[in-house]
PDB file of C-alpha atoms in Angstrom:
ATOM      1  CA  MET A   5     106.573 220.870  12.232  1.00 30.00           C
ATOM      2  CA  ARG A   6     108.088 220.293  15.509  1.00 31.00           C
ATOM      3  CA  LEU A   7     110.747 218.073  16.876  1.00 33.00           C
ATOM      4  CA  ASP A   8     109.916 216.474  20.230  1.00 33.00           C
ATOM      5  CA  ILE A   9     110.622 213.684  22.407  1.00 31.00           C
ATOM      6  CA  ASP A  10     108.689 210.941  24.135  1.00 32.00           C
ATOM      7  CA  ASP A  11     109.074 209.134  27.123  1.00 31.00           C
ATOM      8  CA  SER A  12     111.044 206.193  25.490  1.00 33.00           C
ATOM      9  CA  PHE A  13     113.329 208.806  23.733  1.00 32.00           C
ATOM     10  CA  GLN A  14     112.055 208.363  20.462  1.00 34.00           C
ATOM     11  CA  LEU A  15     111.721 211.350  18.047  1.00 34.00           C
ATOM     12  CA  MET A  16     108.380 212.410  17.200  1.00 33.00           C
ATOM     13  CA  TRP A  17     106.970 214.869  14.526  1.00 32.00           C
ATOM     14  CA  ILE A  18     104.338 217.163  15.970  1.00 32.00           C
ATOM     15  CA  PRO A  19     102.460 219.265  13.476  1.00 35.00           C
ATOM     16  CA  ALA A  20     102.923 222.750  13.742  1.00 34.00           C
ATOM     17  CA  GLU A  21      99.224 223.998  14.121  1.00 37.00           C
ATOM     18  CA  SER A  22      98.996 221.892  17.462  1.00 37.00           C
ATOM     19  CA  GLN A  23     102.432 222.624  18.961  1.00 35.00           C
ATOM     20  CA  PRO A  24     104.785 225.815  19.148  1.00 35.00           C
ATOM     21  CA  ASP A  25     107.835 225.362  16.382  1.00 34.00           C
ATOM     22  CA  ALA A  26     110.782 224.392  18.695  1.00 34.00           C
ATOM     23  CA  LEU A  27     113.060 225.784  15.757  1.00 33.00           C
ATOM     24  CA  THR A  28     111.859 229.439  16.505  1.00 33.00           C
ATOM     25  CA  GLY A  29     113.107 229.173  20.480  1.00 35.00           C
ATOM     26  CA  GLN A  30     110.013 229.005  22.230  1.00 34.00           C
ATOM     27  CA  ASP A  31     110.239 228.551  25.734  1.00 33.00           C
ATOM     28  CA  GLU A  32     108.617 225.849  28.204  1.00 33.00           C
ATOM     29  CA  TYR A  33     110.553 222.742  27.215  1.00 33.00           C
ATOM     30  CA  GLU A  34     110.201 219.309  28.558  1.00 36.00           C
ATOM     31  CA  GLU A  35     113.042 217.527  30.266  1.00 37.00           C
ATOM     32  CA  LEU A  36     114.175 213.959  29.687  1.00 38.00           C
ATOM     33  CA  ARG A  37     116.645 212.258  32.099  1.00 37.00           C
ATOM     34  CA  ILE A  38     118.919 209.433  30.688  1.00 35.00           C
ATOM     35  CA  GLY A  39     120.690 208.261  34.058  1.00 38.00           C
ATOM     36  CA  ARG A  40     122.246 211.295  35.632  1.00 40.00           C
ATOM     37  CA  ARG A  41     122.052 213.241  32.599  1.00 41.00           C
ATOM     38  CA  LYS A  42     119.275 215.631  31.438  1.00 46.00           C
ATOM     39  CA  VAL A  43     118.647 216.270  27.756  1.00 47.00           C
ATOM     40  CA  THR A  44     115.803 218.905  27.148  1.00 51.00           C
ATOM     41  CA  ASN A  45     113.992 219.390  24.031  1.00 49.00           C
ATOM     42  CA  GLN A  46     116.060 222.892  23.767  1.00 50.00           C
ATOM     43  CA  ASP A  47     119.173 220.839  23.735  1.00 51.00           C
ATOM     44  CA  VAL A  48     117.759 218.917  20.590  1.00 50.00           C
ATOM     45  CA  THR A  49     116.505 222.113  19.138  1.00 46.00           C
ATOM     46  CA  ILE A  50     120.112 223.664  19.175  1.00 49.00           C
ATOM     47  CA  ALA A  51     121.873 220.591  17.579  1.00 50.00           C
ATOM     48  CA  LEU A  52     119.309 220.602  14.774  1.00 49.00           C
ATOM     49  CA  LEU A  53     119.748 224.330  14.095  1.00 47.00           C
ATOM     50  CA  GLU A  54     123.519 223.752  14.024  1.00 51.00           C
ATOM     51  CA  ILE A  55     123.037 221.187  11.209  1.00 48.00           C
ATOM     52  CA  ARG A  56     120.557 223.333   9.343  1.00 45.00           C
ATOM     53  CA  LYS A  57     123.054 226.214   9.378  1.00 45.00           C
ATOM     54  CA  SER A  58     125.795 224.146   7.950  1.00 47.00           C
ATOM     55  CA  ILE A  59     123.959 222.564   4.997  1.00 42.00           C
ATOM     56  CA  ARG A  60     125.109 224.026   1.652  1.00 39.00           C
ATOM     57  CA  HIS A  61     121.798 224.013  -0.117  1.00 40.00           C
ATOM     58  CA  THR A  62     118.940 224.428   2.034  1.00 38.00           C
ATOM     59  CA  ALA A  63     116.589 223.386  -0.527  1.00 39.00           C
ATOM     60  CA  TYR A  64     117.389 219.730   0.479  1.00 42.00           C
ATOM     61  CA  MET A  65     115.405 220.122   3.596  1.00 42.00           C
ATOM     62  CA  THR A  66     112.303 220.236   1.283  1.00 42.00           C
ATOM     63  CA  ALA A  67     113.538 217.881  -1.329  1.00 46.00           C
ATOM     64  CA  LEU A  68     114.106 215.048   0.905  1.00 52.00           C
ATOM     65  CA  SER A  69     110.954 213.326   2.319  1.00 55.00           C
ATOM     66  CA  GLY A  70     110.051 213.895   5.747  1.00 59.00           C
ATOM     67  CA  GLY A  71     111.191 210.308   6.797  1.00 64.00           C
ATOM     68  CA  ASP A  72     114.749 211.108   5.554  1.00 60.00           C
ATOM     69  CA  ALA A  73     114.960 214.400   7.322  1.00 60.00           C
ATOM     70  CA  ARG A  74     113.927 212.484  10.573  1.00 65.00           C
ATOM     71  CA  LEU A  75     116.634 209.912   9.771  1.00 65.00           C
ATOM     72  CA  VAL A  76     119.306 212.828   9.867  1.00 63.00           C
ATOM     73  CA  HIS A  77     117.859 214.418  13.039  1.00 63.00           C
ATOM     74  CA  ASP A  78     117.925 211.011  14.730  1.00 65.00           C
ATOM     75  CA  LEU A  79     121.994 210.916  14.207  1.00 63.00           C
ATOM     76  CA  ALA A  80     121.827 214.471  16.082  1.00 63.00           C
ATOM     77  CA  ARG A  81     120.430 212.490  18.972  1.00 62.00           C
ATOM     78  CA  ALA A  82     123.578 210.186  19.290  1.00 56.00           C
ATOM     79  CA  LEU A  83     125.832 213.437  19.134  1.00 58.00           C
ATOM     80  CA  LEU A  84     123.741 215.033  21.860  1.00 56.00           C
ATOM     81  CA  THR A  85     123.823 212.055  24.541  1.00 56.00           C
ATOM     82  CA  GLU A  86     127.235 210.619  24.125  1.00 58.00           C
ATOM     83  CA  ARG A  87     129.993 211.736  26.627  1.00 56.00           C
ATOM     84  CA  GLU A  88     132.596 209.889  24.546  1.00 58.00           C
ATOM     85  CA  PRO A  89     132.097 211.433  21.128  1.00 54.00           C
ATOM     86  CA  VAL A  90     134.379 208.562  19.593  1.00 56.00           C
ATOM     87  CA  ARG A  91     131.991 206.175  20.569  1.00 68.00           C
ATOM     88  CA  VAL A  92     129.727 208.132  18.076  1.00 74.00           C
ATOM     89  CA  TRP A  93     131.338 207.031  14.795  1.00 82.00           C
ATOM     90  CA  PRO A  94     130.584 203.398  14.963  1.00 84.00           C
ATOM     91  CA  LEU A  95     126.848 204.083  15.626  1.00 80.00           C
ATOM     92  CA  LEU A  96     127.207 206.764  12.689  1.00 83.00           C
ATOM     93  CA  MET A  97     128.600 204.019  10.107  1.00 89.00           C
ATOM     94  CA  GLU A  98     125.985 201.710  11.228  1.00 87.00           C
ATOM     95  CA  ARG A  99     123.319 203.983  10.686  1.00 85.00           C
ATOM     96  CA  LEU A 100     124.514 205.186   7.456  1.00 88.00           C
ATOM     97  CA  THR A 101     124.479 201.696   5.848  1.00 91.00           C
ATOM     98  CA  ILE A 102     120.876 201.345   7.271  1.00 88.00           C
ATOM     99  CA  ASP A 103     119.540 204.753   6.130  1.00 85.00           C
ATOM    100  CA  LEU A 104     120.892 205.178   2.735  1.00 87.00           C
ATOM    101  CA  PRO A 105     121.042 202.416   2.386  1.00 90.00           C
ATOM    102  CA  ALA A 106     124.483 200.551   1.707  1.00 93.00           C
ATOM    103  CA  ASP A 107     126.451 197.464   1.975  1.00 93.00           C
ATOM    104  CA  LEU A 108     129.354 199.003   4.054  1.00 94.00           C
ATOM    105  CA  ALA A 109     130.629 202.110   5.331  1.00 94.00           C
ATOM    106  CA  VAL A 110     134.221 203.191   6.482  1.00 94.00           C
ATOM    107  CA  LEU A 111     135.695 206.321   8.387  1.00 93.00           C
ATOM    108  CA  VAL A 112     139.339 206.658   6.620  1.00 94.00           C
ATOM    109  CA  ASP A 113     142.027 209.088   7.451  1.00 94.00           C
ATOM    110  CA  LEU A 114     144.506 209.514   4.549  1.00 95.00           C
ATOM    111  CA  ASP A 115     147.915 211.298   4.302  1.00 94.00           C
ATOM    112  CA  TRP A 116     148.122 212.129   0.872  1.00 92.00           C
ATOM    113  CA  GLN A 117     151.623 213.200   0.702  1.00 89.00           C
ATOM    114  CA  SER A 118     152.978 210.162   2.260  1.00 90.00           C
ATOM    115  CA  GLY A 119     150.537 207.583   0.600  1.00 90.00           C
ATOM    116  CA  THR A 120     149.635 206.104   4.041  1.00 92.00           C
ATOM    117  CA  GLY A 121     146.527 205.862   5.751  1.00 92.00           C
ATOM    118  CA  HIS A 122     144.076 203.953   8.408  1.00 93.00           C
ATOM    119  CA  ALA A 123     140.432 202.906   8.264  1.00 92.00           C
ATOM    120  CA  LEU A 124     139.472 204.098  11.615  1.00 90.00           C
ATOM    121  CA  THR A 125     135.918 202.212  12.073  1.00 90.00           C
ATOM    122  CA  GLY A 126     133.395 200.812  10.007  1.00 91.00           C
ATOM    123  CA  LYS A 127     130.206 198.472   9.393  1.00 92.00           C
ATOM    124  CA  PRO A 128     129.343 195.690   9.268  1.00 92.00           C
ATOM    125  CA  ASP A 129     131.743 194.624  12.044  1.00 89.00           C
ATOM    126  CA  TRP A 130     133.394 191.900  10.039  1.00 91.00           C
ATOM    127  CA  LEU A 131     135.167 194.948   8.232  1.00 90.00           C
ATOM    128  CA  GLU A 132     137.378 194.578  11.415  1.00 86.00           C
ATOM    129  CA  GLU A 133     138.974 191.805  10.002  1.00 88.00           C
ATOM    130  CA  ALA A 134     139.493 193.087   6.721  1.00 90.00           C
ATOM    131  CA  PRO A 135     142.967 194.232   5.200  1.00 91.00           C
ATOM    132  CA  LEU A 136     141.565 197.772   4.938  1.00 92.00           C
ATOM    133  CA  ASP A 137     145.069 199.390   5.659  1.00 92.00           C
ATOM    134  CA  ASP A 138     146.605 197.384   3.061  1.00 92.00           C
ATOM    135  CA  LEU A 139     144.296 198.161   0.421  1.00 92.00           C
ATOM    136  CA  ILE A 140     144.454 202.010   1.289  1.00 93.00           C
ATOM    137  CA  ALA A 141     148.458 201.663   1.042  1.00 91.00           C
ATOM    138  CA  ALA A 142     148.519 199.923  -2.249  1.00 93.00           C
ATOM    139  CA  HIS A 143     145.808 201.643  -4.161  1.00 93.00           C
ATOM    140  CA  MET A 144     144.889 205.018  -2.540  1.00 93.00           C
ATOM    141  CA  ARG A 145     146.627 207.061  -5.180  1.00 93.00           C
ATOM    142  CA  VAL A 146     145.058 205.587  -8.010  1.00 93.00           C
ATOM    143  CA  HIS A 147     141.571 205.587  -6.689  1.00 94.00           C
ATOM    144  CA  PRO A 148     139.855 208.606  -8.847  1.00 93.00           C
ATOM    145  CA  LEU A 149     137.425 209.521  -6.300  1.00 93.00           C
ATOM    146  CA  LEU A 150     140.159 210.027  -3.650  1.00 94.00           C
ATOM    147  CA  ARG A 151     142.316 211.710  -6.625  1.00 93.00           C
ATOM    148  CA  HIS A 152     139.445 213.983  -6.891  1.00 94.00           C
ATOM    149  CA  TYR A 153     139.388 215.017  -3.325  1.00 94.00           C
ATOM    150  CA  ALA A 154     143.082 215.246  -2.850  1.00 93.00           C
ATOM    151  CA  HIS A 155     143.599 217.832  -5.722  1.00 91.00           C
ATOM    152  CA  THR A 156     140.477 219.953  -5.294  1.00 91.00           C
ATOM    153  CA  ARG A 157     139.832 219.773  -1.545  1.00 88.00           C
ATOM    154  CA  ASP A 158     136.119 219.486  -2.486  1.00 92.00           C
ATOM    155  CA  LEU A 159     133.476 218.719   0.233  1.00 93.00           C
ATOM    156  CA  THR A 160     130.706 217.553  -1.992  1.00 94.00           C
ATOM    157  CA  PRO A 161     129.432 214.075  -1.571  1.00 95.00           C
ATOM    158  CA  LEU A 162     130.004 212.225  -5.097  1.00 95.00           C
ATOM    159  CA  THR A 163     129.750 208.914  -6.510  1.00 95.00           C
ATOM    160  CA  LEU A 164     132.797 206.984  -8.042  1.00 94.00           C
ATOM    161  CA  ASP A 165     130.773 206.312 -11.210  1.00 91.00           C
ATOM    162  CA  GLU A 166     131.250 210.196 -11.852  1.00 91.00           C
ATOM    163  CA  PHE A 167     134.855 209.776 -12.461  1.00 90.00           C
ATOM    164  CA  THR A 168     135.296 206.185 -13.812  1.00 90.00           C
ATOM    165  CA  ASP A 169     134.468 204.238 -17.324  1.00 87.00           C
ATOM    166  CA  ASP A 170     134.947 200.729 -18.200  1.00 87.00           C
ATOM    167  CA  ARG A 171     138.752 201.104 -17.595  1.00 90.00           C
ATOM    168  CA  TRP A 172     138.213 201.163 -13.735  1.00 91.00           C
ATOM    169  CA  GLY A 173     136.412 197.833 -13.907  1.00 88.00           C
ATOM    170  CA  LYS A 174     139.443 196.064 -15.331  1.00 91.00           C
ATOM    171  CA  SER A 175     141.859 197.950 -13.078  1.00 93.00           C
ATOM    172  CA  GLU A 176     144.154 196.275 -10.162  1.00 94.00           C
ATOM    173  CA  ALA A 177     142.673 198.583  -7.656  1.00 92.00           C
ATOM    174  CA  TYR A 178     139.057 197.614  -8.425  1.00 92.00           C
ATOM    175  CA  HIS A 179     139.680 193.856  -8.427  1.00 93.00           C
ATOM    176  CA  ALA A 180     141.671 194.207  -5.118  1.00 93.00           C
ATOM    177  CA  GLY A 181     138.813 196.030  -3.158  1.00 91.00           C
ATOM    178  CA  LYS A 182     136.406 193.718  -4.913  1.00 90.00           C
ATOM    179  CA  ALA A 183     137.993 190.686  -3.667  1.00 90.00           C
ATOM    180  CA  ALA A 184     138.748 191.800  -0.286  1.00 89.00           C
ATOM    181  CA  ILE A 185     135.659 193.368   0.821  1.00 88.00           C
ATOM    182  CA  GLY A 186     133.046 193.048  -2.080  1.00 85.00           C
ATOM    183  CA  ILE A 187     133.249 197.003  -2.679  1.00 80.00           C
ATOM    184  CA  ASP A 188     131.699 198.017  -5.917  1.00 84.00           C
ATOM    185  CA  ARG A 189     129.444 201.146  -6.623  1.00 91.00           C
ATOM    186  CA  GLN A 190     131.271 204.050  -4.113  1.00 94.00           C
ATOM    187  CA  LEU A 191     129.943 207.019  -2.558  1.00 95.00           C
ATOM    188  CA  ALA A 192     132.279 209.363  -0.519  1.00 95.00           C
ATOM    189  CA  LEU A 193     131.138 211.694   2.036  1.00 95.00           C
ATOM    190  CA  PRO A 194     134.293 214.007   2.700  1.00 95.00           C
ATOM    191  CA  LEU A 195     134.837 215.700   5.709  1.00 93.00           C
ATOM    192  CA  THR A 196     136.982 219.089   6.544  1.00 90.00           C
ATOM    193  CA  SER A 197     140.703 218.049   7.155  1.00 89.00           C
ATOM    194  CA  ARG A 198     144.029 219.690   6.973  1.00 87.00           C
ATOM    195  CA  PRO A 199     145.811 220.062   3.748  1.00 89.00           C
ATOM    196  CA  GLY A 200     147.372 217.093   2.664  1.00 90.00           C
ATOM    197  CA  GLN A 201     144.750 214.817   4.563  1.00 93.00           C
ATOM    198  CA  ILE A 202     141.415 212.916   3.175  1.00 94.00           C
ATOM    199  CA  ARG A 203     138.978 212.285   5.954  1.00 94.00           C
ATOM    200  CA  GLY A 204     135.822 210.989   5.040  1.00 94.00           C
ATOM    201  CA  VAL A 205     133.282 208.017   4.844  1.00 95.00           C
ATOM    202  CA  ILE A 206     133.490 205.706   1.907  1.00 95.00           C
ATOM    203  CA  MET A 207     130.043 203.718   1.513  1.00 94.00           C
ATOM    204  CA  SER A 208     129.787 200.877  -0.942  1.00 93.00           C
ATOM    205  CA  ARG A 209     126.805 199.048  -2.536  1.00 91.00           C
ATOM    206  CA  GLY A 210     126.903 196.100  -4.800  1.00 82.00           C
ATOM    207  CA  ASP A 211     123.706 195.846  -6.750  1.00 73.00           C
ATOM    208  CA  HIS A 212     122.878 199.413  -8.346  1.00 84.00           C
ATOM    209  CA  GLY A 213     124.308 202.746  -8.135  1.00 88.00           C
ATOM    210  CA  PHE A 214     123.369 205.876  -5.826  1.00 92.00           C
ATOM    211  CA  THR A 215     120.436 207.948  -6.713  1.00 91.00           C
ATOM    212  CA  ASP A 216     119.977 211.754  -6.596  1.00 90.00           C
ATOM    213  CA  ARG A 217     118.056 211.098  -3.306  1.00 88.00           C
ATOM    214  CA  ASP A 218     121.042 209.219  -1.982  1.00 91.00           C
ATOM    215  CA  LEU A 219     123.121 212.159  -2.965  1.00 91.00           C
ATOM    216  CA  GLU A 220     120.843 214.772  -1.181  1.00 88.00           C
ATOM    217  CA  TYR A 221     120.670 212.445   1.802  1.00 88.00           C
ATOM    218  CA  ALA A 222     124.405 212.261   1.899  1.00 91.00           C
ATOM    219  CA  ASP A 223     124.993 215.947   1.688  1.00 88.00           C
ATOM    220  CA  LEU A 224     122.737 216.395   4.797  1.00 83.00           C
ATOM    221  CA  ALA A 225     124.638 213.529   6.712  1.00 86.00           C
ATOM    222  CA  ARG A 226     128.210 214.975   5.684  1.00 89.00           C
ATOM    223  CA  SER A 227     127.302 218.219   7.419  1.00 83.00           C
ATOM    224  CA  LEU A 228     126.444 216.389  10.583  1.00 80.00           C
ATOM    225  CA  LEU A 229     129.473 214.173  10.310  1.00 84.00           C
ATOM    226  CA  ASP A 230     131.448 217.329  10.078  1.00 84.00           C
ATOM    227  CA  THR A 231     129.952 218.885  13.080  1.00 79.00           C
ATOM    228  CA  VAL A 232     130.793 215.276  15.055  1.00 77.00           C
ATOM    229  CA  SER A 233     134.074 215.713  13.701  1.00 79.00           C
ATOM    230  CA  ALA A 234     134.706 219.120  15.107  1.00 77.00           C
ATOM    231  CA  HIS A 235     132.958 218.528  18.458  1.00 72.00           C
ATOM    232  CA  GLU A 236     135.265 215.556  18.840  1.00 72.00           C
ATOM    233  CA  LYS A 237     138.516 217.616  18.309  1.00 72.00           C
ATOM    234  CA  VAL A 238     137.373 219.781  21.262  1.00 72.00           C
ATOM    235  CA  VAL A 239     135.638 217.425  23.528  1.00 67.00           C
ATOM    236  CA  ARG A 240     138.883 215.057  23.441  1.00 66.00           C
ATOM    237  CA  ASP A 241     140.878 217.602  24.835  1.00 63.00           C
ATOM    238  CA  ILE A 242     138.580 218.298  27.971  1.00 65.00           C
ATOM    239  CA  PRO A 243     140.299 217.123  31.345  1.00 64.00           C
ATOM    240  CA  ARG A 244     138.494 214.340  32.806  1.00 63.00           C
ATOM    241  CA  LEU A 245     137.374 216.218  36.089  1.00 71.00           C
ATOM    242  CA  GLY A 246     133.950 216.370  37.662  1.00 76.00           C
ATOM    243  CA  ASP A 247     130.749 215.085  35.501  1.00 81.00           C
ATOM    244  CA  PRO A 248     129.245 217.844  33.917  1.00 85.00           C
ATOM    245  CA  ALA A 249     125.873 215.978  33.448  1.00 83.00           C
ATOM    246  CA  GLU A 250     125.520 216.466  37.520  1.00 86.00           C
ATOM    247  CA  HIS A 251     125.213 220.101  36.788  1.00 88.00           C
ATOM    248  CA  GLY A 252     122.587 219.588  33.690  1.00 88.00           C
ATOM    249  CA  ILE A 253     125.805 220.339  31.196  1.00 89.00           C
ATOM    250  CA  THR A 254     125.513 218.606  27.924  1.00 86.00           C
ATOM    251  CA  MET A 255     128.803 217.620  26.208  1.00 82.00           C
ATOM    252  CA  ARG A 256     128.223 220.213  23.601  1.00 85.00           C
ATOM    253  CA  GLU A 257     128.006 222.738  26.399  1.00 90.00           C
ATOM    254  CA  MET A 258     131.042 221.420  27.849  1.00 89.00           C
ATOM    255  CA  ALA A 259     132.870 221.986  24.488  1.00 89.00           C
ATOM    256  CA  VAL A 260     131.892 225.749  24.478  1.00 92.00           C
ATOM    257  CA  LEU A 261     132.856 226.210  28.172  1.00 92.00           C
ATOM    258  CA  THR A 262     136.118 224.689  27.603  1.00 90.00           C
ATOM    259  CA  LEU A 263     136.940 227.003  24.703  1.00 91.00           C
ATOM    260  CA  LEU A 264     135.490 230.058  26.656  1.00 92.00           C
ATOM    261  CA  ASP A 265     138.120 228.962  29.448  1.00 90.00           C
ATOM    262  CA  LYS A 266     140.770 229.197  26.688  1.00 88.00           C
ATOM    263  CA  GLY A 267     139.644 233.050  26.288  1.00 89.00           C
ATOM    264  CA  LEU A 268     137.724 232.331  22.611  1.00 91.00           C
ATOM    265  CA  THR A 269     135.184 234.847  21.745  1.00 91.00           C
ATOM    266  CA  ALA A 270     131.846 233.647  20.682  1.00 91.00           C
ATOM    267  CA  HIS A 271     132.603 234.136  16.704  1.00 91.00           C
ATOM    268  CA  ALA A 272     136.116 232.110  17.521  1.00 90.00           C
ATOM    269  CA  ILE A 273     134.220 229.251  19.257  1.00 91.00           C
ATOM    270  CA  GLY A 274     131.722 228.850  16.560  1.00 89.00           C
ATOM    271  CA  THR A 275     134.655 228.794  13.904  1.00 88.00           C
ATOM    272  CA  ARG A 276     136.256 226.036  16.106  1.00 87.00           C
ATOM    273  CA  LEU A 277     133.054 223.903  16.362  1.00 87.00           C
ATOM    274  CA  GLN A 278     131.891 224.710  12.995  1.00 83.00           C
ATOM    275  CA  ILE A 279     128.568 226.178  14.229  1.00 85.00           C
ATOM    276  CA  ALA A 280     126.778 229.839  14.006  1.00 87.00           C
ATOM    277  CA  GLU A 281     127.956 232.501  16.443  1.00 90.00           C
ATOM    278  CA  ARG A 282     124.322 233.050  17.589  1.00 90.00           C
ATOM    279  CA  THR A 283     124.307 229.124  18.487  1.00 90.00           C
ATOM    280  CA  VAL A 284     127.522 229.623  20.621  1.00 92.00           C
ATOM    281  CA  VAL A 285     125.671 232.593  22.245  1.00 93.00           C
ATOM    282  CA  LYS A 286     122.848 230.325  23.152  1.00 92.00           C
ATOM    283  CA  HIS A 287     124.764 227.659  24.367  1.00 92.00           C
ATOM    284  CA  LYS A 288     126.337 230.255  26.619  1.00 93.00           C
ATOM    285  CA  GLU A 289     123.000 231.551  28.037  1.00 93.00           C
ATOM    286  CA  ASN A 290     121.939 227.986  28.625  1.00 92.00           C
ATOM    287  CA  ILE A 291     125.459 227.385  30.646  1.00 93.00           C
ATOM    288  CA  TYR A 292     125.042 230.513  32.632  1.00 93.00           C
ATOM    289  CA  ARG A 293     121.313 229.631  33.425  1.00 92.00           C
ATOM    290  CA  LYS A 294     122.274 226.200  34.556  1.00 93.00           C
ATOM    291  CA  LEU A 295     125.069 227.337  36.767  1.00 92.00           C
ATOM    292  CA  ARG A 296     123.061 230.357  38.145  1.00 91.00           C
ATOM    293  CA  VAL A 297     125.588 232.857  37.102  1.00 92.00           C
ATOM    294  CA  HIS A 298     125.373 235.895  34.740  1.00 90.00           C
ATOM    295  CA  ASP A 299     128.730 236.680  33.043  1.00 90.00           C
ATOM    296  CA  ARG A 300     131.887 235.011  31.647  1.00 90.00           C
ATOM    297  CA  VAL A 301     134.080 235.502  34.842  1.00 90.00           C
ATOM    298  CA  ALA A 302     131.524 234.186  37.157  1.00 91.00           C
ATOM    299  CA  VAL A 303     130.729 230.946  35.183  1.00 92.00           C
ATOM    300  CA  LEU A 304     134.521 230.274  34.723  1.00 91.00           C
ATOM    301  CA  ASN A 305     134.915 230.340  38.405  1.00 90.00           C
ATOM    302  CA  LYS A 306     131.821 228.502  39.219  1.00 91.00           C
ATOM    303  CA  ALA A 307     132.882 225.820  36.713  1.00 90.00           C
ATOM    304  CA  ARG A 308     136.054 225.516  38.503  1.00 89.00           C
ATOM    305  CA  ALA A 309     134.467 225.601  41.856  1.00 88.00           C
ATOM    306  CA  LEU A 310     132.456 222.735  40.936  1.00 88.00           C
ATOM    307  CA  GLY A 311     135.220 220.634  39.380  1.00 87.00           C
ATOM    308  CA  VAL A 312     134.043 220.846  35.947  1.00 87.00           C
ATOM    309  CA  LEU A 313     137.213 222.809  34.808  1.00 88.00           C
ATOM    310  CA  PRO A 314     140.526 222.639  35.875  1.00 85.00           C
ATOM    311  CA  PRO A 315     142.006 224.937  38.401  1.00 81.00           C
ATOM    312  CA  GLU A 316     143.243 228.102  36.922  1.00 75.00           C
ATOM    313  CA  PRO A 317     147.015 227.890  36.202  1.00 65.00           C
ATOM    314  CA  PRO A 318     149.263 229.967  38.736  1.00 59.00           C
ATOM    315  CA  ARG A 319     150.480 233.388  37.231  1.00 56.00           C
ATOM    316  CA  PRO A 320     154.332 233.994  36.852  1.00 51.00           C
ATOM    317  CA  GLU A 321     153.924 236.464  39.577  1.00 51.00           C
ATOM    318  CA  ASP A 322     152.633 234.151  41.695  1.00 49.00           C
ATOM    319  CA  HIS A 323     156.159 232.733  42.222  1.00 47.00           C
ATOM    320  CA  LEU A 324     157.909 235.684  43.130  1.00 47.00           C
TER     321      LEU A 324
END
């Protein structure tokens, strides 16, 4: 089946027999404007392909119901249309608590060596008033799930139940978390991070444990979150110049354009953004088409002329 967009910007499933398959790269995409920003079905298709290529076990695409797969695709939409990727995280936390479902979701960034860390954002909103950083500082190194990720660098979503027995329910760390924010059964979605760092989403529910379906959905969502994280790191460094949307350039394409300006190859850009090399090539083709140029040098010059990229720094010989 094919993913499409209706006039209210809701994702729709259209049977393959009645429409060409968008995931095969067919032409003729309808366009949608959100303010001055133009989002095409092709943009959505590229994002979905990135997610699919990052999934560790492609069988999950068929193991999940169509509704669950659509939930993950809806999360991709948020990434496509948000100019400031950091704003996506609260939205993603909220969607995870609804879609899984769970009672709460918290994005954490921990430094295992120093024993410090922070809760960056979370849902529900009342978590902003909770002593999350104090809990992290006091108990992160005895938390069985965090210890596993710290020592293995594993990126598999796992539940706390897989690492605990009756002793955990009697521990000081368990009772502190239970008293402060009501956490009980937990599921972690680890993100790619540097050595010594643990970055990921901790989810909790109080009534019952997580099922195989929950783990399959979490694996898909984890891949998307990793893509968001890699995208955020690049976009965060983009100078605030002209608005790329005025020229039809999405923030994903802007990330690729910025790395092109730094001299990176398509392969290196794919590694930095955690997407396939041919996906980078597709982004480049879209940028060339939108700016009406045909090569790398021309596109960088055109982007500078439009104020989308900063002026080229002067060469040393220019000062002689």
